[in-house]
Coordinates of C-alpha atoms (C1' of nucleotides) and ligand atoms in Angstrom, one line a residue:
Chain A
X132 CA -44.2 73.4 258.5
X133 CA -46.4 71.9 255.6
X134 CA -46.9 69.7 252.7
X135 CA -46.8 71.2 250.0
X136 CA -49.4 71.1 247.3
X137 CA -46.5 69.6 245.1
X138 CA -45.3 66.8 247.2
X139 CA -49.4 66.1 247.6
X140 CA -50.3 66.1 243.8
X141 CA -46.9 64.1 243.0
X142 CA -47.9 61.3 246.1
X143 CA -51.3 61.2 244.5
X144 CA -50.2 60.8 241.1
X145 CA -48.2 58.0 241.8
X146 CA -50.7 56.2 243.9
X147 CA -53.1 56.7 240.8
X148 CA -50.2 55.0 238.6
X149 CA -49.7 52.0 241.2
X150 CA -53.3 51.0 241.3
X151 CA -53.1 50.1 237.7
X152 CA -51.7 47.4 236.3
X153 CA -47.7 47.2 236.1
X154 CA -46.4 49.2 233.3
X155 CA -49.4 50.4 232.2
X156 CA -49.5 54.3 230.6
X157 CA -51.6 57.0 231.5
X158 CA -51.7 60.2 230.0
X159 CA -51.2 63.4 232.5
X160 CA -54.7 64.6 230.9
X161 CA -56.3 61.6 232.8
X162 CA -54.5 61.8 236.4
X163 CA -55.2 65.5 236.4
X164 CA -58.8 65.1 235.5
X165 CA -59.3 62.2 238.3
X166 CA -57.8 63.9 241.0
X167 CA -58.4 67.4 240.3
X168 CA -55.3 68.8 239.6
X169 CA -53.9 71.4 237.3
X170 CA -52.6 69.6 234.6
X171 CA -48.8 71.9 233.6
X172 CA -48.3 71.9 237.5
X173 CA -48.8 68.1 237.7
X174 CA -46.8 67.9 234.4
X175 CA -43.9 69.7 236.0
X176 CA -44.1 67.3 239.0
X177 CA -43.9 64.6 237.1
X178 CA -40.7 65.5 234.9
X179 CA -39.0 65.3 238.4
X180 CA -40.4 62.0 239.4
X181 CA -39.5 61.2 235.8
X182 CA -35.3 62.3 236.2
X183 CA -35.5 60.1 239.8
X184 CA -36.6 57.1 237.3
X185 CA -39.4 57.0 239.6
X186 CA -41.7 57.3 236.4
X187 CA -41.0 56.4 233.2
X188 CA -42.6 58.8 229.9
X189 CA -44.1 57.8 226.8
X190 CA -44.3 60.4 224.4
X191 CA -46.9 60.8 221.0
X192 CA -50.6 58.9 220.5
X193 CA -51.5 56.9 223.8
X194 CA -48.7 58.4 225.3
X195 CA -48.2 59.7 228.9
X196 CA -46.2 58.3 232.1
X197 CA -46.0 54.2 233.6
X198 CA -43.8 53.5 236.8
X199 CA -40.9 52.9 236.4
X200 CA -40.7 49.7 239.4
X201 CA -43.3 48.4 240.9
X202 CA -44.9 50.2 243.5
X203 CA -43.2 47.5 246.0
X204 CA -39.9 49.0 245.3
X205 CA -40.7 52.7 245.4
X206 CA -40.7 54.3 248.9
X207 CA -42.7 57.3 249.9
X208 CA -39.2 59.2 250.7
X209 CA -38.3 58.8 247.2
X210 CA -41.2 60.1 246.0
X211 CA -41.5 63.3 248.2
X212 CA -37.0 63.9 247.8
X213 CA -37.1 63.8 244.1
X214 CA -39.8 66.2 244.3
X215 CA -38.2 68.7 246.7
X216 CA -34.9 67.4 247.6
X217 CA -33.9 65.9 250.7
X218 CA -36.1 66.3 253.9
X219 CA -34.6 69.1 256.4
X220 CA -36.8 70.8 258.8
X221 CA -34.3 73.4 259.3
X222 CA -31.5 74.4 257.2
X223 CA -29.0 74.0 259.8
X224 CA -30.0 70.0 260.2
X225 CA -28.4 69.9 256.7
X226 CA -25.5 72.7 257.1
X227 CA -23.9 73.8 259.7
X228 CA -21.9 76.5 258.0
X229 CA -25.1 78.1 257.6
X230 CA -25.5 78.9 261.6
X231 CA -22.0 79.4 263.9
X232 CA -23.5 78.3 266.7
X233 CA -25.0 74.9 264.9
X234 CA -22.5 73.1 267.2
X235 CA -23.9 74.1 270.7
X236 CA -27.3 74.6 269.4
X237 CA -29.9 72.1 271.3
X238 CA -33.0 73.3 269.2
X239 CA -30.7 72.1 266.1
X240 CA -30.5 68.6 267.7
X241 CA -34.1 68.4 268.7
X242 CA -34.7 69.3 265.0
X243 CA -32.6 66.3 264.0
X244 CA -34.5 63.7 266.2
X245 CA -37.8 64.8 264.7
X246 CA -36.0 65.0 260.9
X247 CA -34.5 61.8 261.3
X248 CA -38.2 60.0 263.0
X249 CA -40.3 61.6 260.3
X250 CA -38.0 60.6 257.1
X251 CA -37.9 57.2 258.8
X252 CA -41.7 56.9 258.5
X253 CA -41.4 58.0 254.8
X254 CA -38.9 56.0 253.9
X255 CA -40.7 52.5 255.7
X256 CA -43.7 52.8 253.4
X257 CA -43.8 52.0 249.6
X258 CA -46.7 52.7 247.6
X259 CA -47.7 49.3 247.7
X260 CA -48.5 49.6 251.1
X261 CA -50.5 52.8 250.9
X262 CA -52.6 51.1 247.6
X263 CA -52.9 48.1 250.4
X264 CA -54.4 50.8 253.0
X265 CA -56.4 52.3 250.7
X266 CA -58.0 49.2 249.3
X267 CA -59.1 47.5 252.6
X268 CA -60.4 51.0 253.7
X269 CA -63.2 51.0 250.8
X270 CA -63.6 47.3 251.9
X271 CA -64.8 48.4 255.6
X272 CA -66.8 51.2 254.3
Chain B
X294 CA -42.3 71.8 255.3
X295 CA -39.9 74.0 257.1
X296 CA -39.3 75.1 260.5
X297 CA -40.2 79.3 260.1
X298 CA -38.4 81.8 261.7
X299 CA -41.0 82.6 264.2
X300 CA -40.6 79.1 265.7
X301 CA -37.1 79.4 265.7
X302 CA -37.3 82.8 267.6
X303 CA -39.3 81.7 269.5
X304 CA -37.5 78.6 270.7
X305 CA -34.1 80.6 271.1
X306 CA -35.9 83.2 273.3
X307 CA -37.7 81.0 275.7
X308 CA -34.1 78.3 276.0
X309 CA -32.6 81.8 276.6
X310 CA -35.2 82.4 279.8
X311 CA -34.6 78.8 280.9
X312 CA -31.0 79.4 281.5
X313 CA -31.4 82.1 283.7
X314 CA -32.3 81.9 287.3
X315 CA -36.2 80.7 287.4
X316 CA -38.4 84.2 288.1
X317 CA -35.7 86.4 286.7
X318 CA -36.4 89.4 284.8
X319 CA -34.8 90.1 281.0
X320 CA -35.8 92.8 278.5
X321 CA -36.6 91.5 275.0
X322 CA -33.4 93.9 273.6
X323 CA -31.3 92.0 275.4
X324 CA -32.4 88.5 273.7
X325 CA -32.7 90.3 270.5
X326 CA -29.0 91.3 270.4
X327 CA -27.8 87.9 272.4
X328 CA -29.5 86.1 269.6
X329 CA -29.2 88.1 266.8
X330 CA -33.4 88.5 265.9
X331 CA -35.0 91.7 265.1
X332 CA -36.7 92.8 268.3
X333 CA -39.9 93.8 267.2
X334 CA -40.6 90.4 265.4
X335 CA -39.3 88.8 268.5
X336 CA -41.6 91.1 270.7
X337 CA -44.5 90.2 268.3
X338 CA -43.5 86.5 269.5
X339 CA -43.5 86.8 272.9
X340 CA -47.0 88.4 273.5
X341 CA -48.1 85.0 271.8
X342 CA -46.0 82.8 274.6
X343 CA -47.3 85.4 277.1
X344 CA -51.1 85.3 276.1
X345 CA -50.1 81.2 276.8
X346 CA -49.1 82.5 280.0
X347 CA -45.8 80.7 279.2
X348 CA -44.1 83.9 280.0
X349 CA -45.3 86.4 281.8
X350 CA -44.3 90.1 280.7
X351 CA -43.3 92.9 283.5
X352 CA -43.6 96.6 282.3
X353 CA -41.7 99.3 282.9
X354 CA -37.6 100.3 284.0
X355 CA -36.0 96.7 284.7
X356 CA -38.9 95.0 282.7
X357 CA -38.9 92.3 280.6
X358 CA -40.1 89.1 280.7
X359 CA -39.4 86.0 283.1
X360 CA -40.9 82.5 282.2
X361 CA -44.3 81.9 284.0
X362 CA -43.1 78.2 284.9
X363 CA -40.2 75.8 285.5
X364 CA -38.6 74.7 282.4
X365 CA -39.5 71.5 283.5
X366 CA -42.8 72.0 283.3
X367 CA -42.8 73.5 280.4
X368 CA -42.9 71.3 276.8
X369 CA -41.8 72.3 273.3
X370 CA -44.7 71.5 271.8
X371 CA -46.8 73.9 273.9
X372 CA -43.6 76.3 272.6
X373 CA -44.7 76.0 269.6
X374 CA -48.1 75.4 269.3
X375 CA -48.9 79.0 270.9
X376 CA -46.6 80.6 268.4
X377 CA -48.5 78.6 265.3
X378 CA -51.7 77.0 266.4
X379 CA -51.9 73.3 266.2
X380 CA -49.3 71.0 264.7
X381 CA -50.2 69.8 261.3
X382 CA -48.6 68.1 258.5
X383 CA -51.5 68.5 256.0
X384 CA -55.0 70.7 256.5
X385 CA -57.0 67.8 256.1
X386 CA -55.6 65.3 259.0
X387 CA -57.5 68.2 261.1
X388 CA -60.7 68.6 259.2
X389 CA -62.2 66.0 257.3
X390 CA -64.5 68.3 255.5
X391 CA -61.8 70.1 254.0
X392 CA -61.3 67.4 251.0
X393 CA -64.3 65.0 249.8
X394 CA -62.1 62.1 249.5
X395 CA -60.7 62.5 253.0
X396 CA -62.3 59.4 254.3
X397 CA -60.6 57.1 251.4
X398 CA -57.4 58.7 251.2
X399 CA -53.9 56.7 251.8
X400 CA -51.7 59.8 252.0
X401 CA -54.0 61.5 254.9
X402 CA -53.5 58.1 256.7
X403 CA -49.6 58.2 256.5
X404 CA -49.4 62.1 257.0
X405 CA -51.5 61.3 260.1
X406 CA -49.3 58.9 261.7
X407 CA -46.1 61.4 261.1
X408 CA -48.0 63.5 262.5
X409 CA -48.8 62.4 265.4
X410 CA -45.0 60.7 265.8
X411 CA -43.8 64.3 265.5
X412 CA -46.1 66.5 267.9
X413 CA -45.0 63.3 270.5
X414 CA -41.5 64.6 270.1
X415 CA -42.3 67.8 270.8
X416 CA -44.5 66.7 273.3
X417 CA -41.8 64.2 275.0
X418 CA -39.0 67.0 275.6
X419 CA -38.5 70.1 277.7
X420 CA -37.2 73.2 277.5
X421 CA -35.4 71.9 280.8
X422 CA -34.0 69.3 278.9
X423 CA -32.8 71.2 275.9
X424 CA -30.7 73.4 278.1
X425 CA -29.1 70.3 280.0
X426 CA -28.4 68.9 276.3
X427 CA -26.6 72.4 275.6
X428 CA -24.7 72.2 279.0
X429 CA -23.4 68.8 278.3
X430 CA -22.1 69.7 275.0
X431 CA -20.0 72.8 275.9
X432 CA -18.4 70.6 278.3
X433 CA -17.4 67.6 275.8
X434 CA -15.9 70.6 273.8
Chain C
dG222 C1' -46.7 113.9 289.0
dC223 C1' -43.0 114.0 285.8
dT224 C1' -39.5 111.3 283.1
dG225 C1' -37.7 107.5 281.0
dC226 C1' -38.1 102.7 280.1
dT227 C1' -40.4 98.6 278.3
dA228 C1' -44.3 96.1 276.7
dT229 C1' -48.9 96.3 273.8
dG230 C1' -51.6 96.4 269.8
dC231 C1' -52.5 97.1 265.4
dA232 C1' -51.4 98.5 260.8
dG233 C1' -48.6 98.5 257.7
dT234 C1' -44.4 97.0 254.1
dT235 C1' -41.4 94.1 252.0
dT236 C1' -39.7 89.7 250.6
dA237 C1' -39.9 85.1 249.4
dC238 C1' -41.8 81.2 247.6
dA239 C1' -45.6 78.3 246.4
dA240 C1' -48.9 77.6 242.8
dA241 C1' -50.3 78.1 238.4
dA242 C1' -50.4 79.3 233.5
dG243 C1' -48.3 79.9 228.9
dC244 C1' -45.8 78.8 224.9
dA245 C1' -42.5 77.2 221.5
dG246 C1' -40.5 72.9 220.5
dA247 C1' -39.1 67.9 220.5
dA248 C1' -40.2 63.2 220.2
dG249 C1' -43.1 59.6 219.0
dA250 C1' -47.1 56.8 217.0
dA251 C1' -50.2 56.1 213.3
Chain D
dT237 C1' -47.4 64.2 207.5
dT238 C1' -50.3 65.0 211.3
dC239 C1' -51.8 64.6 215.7
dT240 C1' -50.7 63.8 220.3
dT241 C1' -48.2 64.0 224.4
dC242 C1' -44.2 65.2 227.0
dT243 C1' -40.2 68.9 227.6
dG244 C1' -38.0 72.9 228.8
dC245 C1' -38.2 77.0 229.5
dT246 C1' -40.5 81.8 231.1
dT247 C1' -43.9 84.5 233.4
dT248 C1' -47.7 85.6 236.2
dT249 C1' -50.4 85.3 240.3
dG250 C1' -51.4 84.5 245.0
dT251 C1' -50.3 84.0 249.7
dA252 C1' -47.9 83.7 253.7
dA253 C1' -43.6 84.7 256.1
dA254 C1' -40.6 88.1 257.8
dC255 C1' -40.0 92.4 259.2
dT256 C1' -41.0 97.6 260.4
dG257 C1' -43.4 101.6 262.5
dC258 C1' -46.1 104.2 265.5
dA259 C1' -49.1 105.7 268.9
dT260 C1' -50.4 104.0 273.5
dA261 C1' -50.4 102.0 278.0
dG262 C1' -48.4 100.6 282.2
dC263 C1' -44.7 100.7 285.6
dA264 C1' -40.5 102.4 288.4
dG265 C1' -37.8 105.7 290.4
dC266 C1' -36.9 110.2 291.4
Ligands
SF4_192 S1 -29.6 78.8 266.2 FE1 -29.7 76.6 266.3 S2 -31.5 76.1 265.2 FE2 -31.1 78.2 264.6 S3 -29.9 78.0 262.8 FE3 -28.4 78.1 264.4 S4 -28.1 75.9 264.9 FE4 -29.9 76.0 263.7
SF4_193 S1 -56.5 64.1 248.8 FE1 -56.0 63.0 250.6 S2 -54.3 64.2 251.3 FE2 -55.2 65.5 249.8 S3 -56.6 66.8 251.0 FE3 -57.8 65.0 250.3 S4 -57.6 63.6 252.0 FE4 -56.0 65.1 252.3

DNA sequence: GCTGCTATGCAGTTTACAAAAGCAGAAGAA
DNA sequence: TTCTTCTGCTTTTGTAAACTGCATAGCAGC
């Protein structure tokens, strides 16, 4: 049970975007280059983040992607579903065809306690607030 | 970030021990086939619970194993944690050193506290617990 | 003390998926 | 027209999960 480097590389590619001004476009080249990562995997990321409307693209000359909202609006749990679907810690949280006992299962309902605490945490947070975090952090340092 | 198999397993095998009479003795085929998980994985399992001494492993005709403590005493997150090591959601909210911007970074803060909101969970309920959740459910059906 | 049963320990194999790279092509700006 | 940047595939690589096999050790009952 992990993050994957995906869902990392997408969170810190938006949180690059939000710390800039509103609407402003950066080219893939640059976000790869500053956070040191792979620039087609990011690239692929980001055509997700850019179907969820999370992201908007700019193709041609001083091209590349601006967010789509402000980071006030975007919640981490959109970030991370558009990037891997919806959060399920086991299948059977999601489908209970999958397992025939899903209905007496107690591990299955432990499962969905923890599924539903964690997704709350995602989905309490917008970018803003992490660029907030961030900001006072090199403040106290 | 996916519940594996081995955790799963591993769950089902130990709720299975805690519905028997506390001490008694059952063979690993038995909670293969009851379950439906290859044995060998299974057994590969269980010497990990039983090197945490949360079961304890009897060799021989009418062996098995038999759970080394009350369910009550006994927490899913030490479950798990012997079958995986340490809960985490992301390398880095264990080891600082592992990343150079750990010490600045927003997502590391956020992955921390879901974290730590998760292994409480895990922490909070007992395997005694599970199995009253299951008894109450066969009887509302 | 022999026989059959069950766990132990380690070394595999296979499978699945994450991670990354590649490339032809479309869209856009200058 | 040309250069740039994203787009939509396909393919490769790497790694960890999931599973298998076998030789060995310990125990029980006869
Ligand atoms: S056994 Fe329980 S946890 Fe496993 S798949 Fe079935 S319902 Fe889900
Ligand atoms: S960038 Fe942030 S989340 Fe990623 S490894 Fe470094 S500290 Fe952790």
């Amino acid at each position: 049970m992990q993050f994957t480097k995906a869902e990392e590389y997408g969170m810190l590619g938006v949180l690059y975007l939000s710390e800039k001004k509103l609407g402003s476009i950066t080219p893939l080249s640059e976000i790869a280059e500053a956070k040191g990562i792979p620039e087609k995997f990011l690239a692929k990321i980001f055509q997700s983040l850019s179907r969820a409307t999370i992201v908007r693209s700019h193709r041609g000359v001083r091209g590349g992607f601006s967010l789509a909202k402000d980071p006030k609006e975007i919640s981490v749990k959109e970030v991370l579903e558009s990037i891997h679907g919806p959060y399920h810690l086991i299948k059977c949280t999601n489908n209970t065809e999958i397992c025939d006992k899903s209905n007496f299962c107690s591990l299955r309902e432990l499962l969905s306690i923890a599924e539903r605490k964690l997704v709350q945490i995602f989905e309490d947070h917008t970018l803003a607030d992490l660029v907030k975090w961030q900001k006072n952090k090199m403040i106290a340092i």
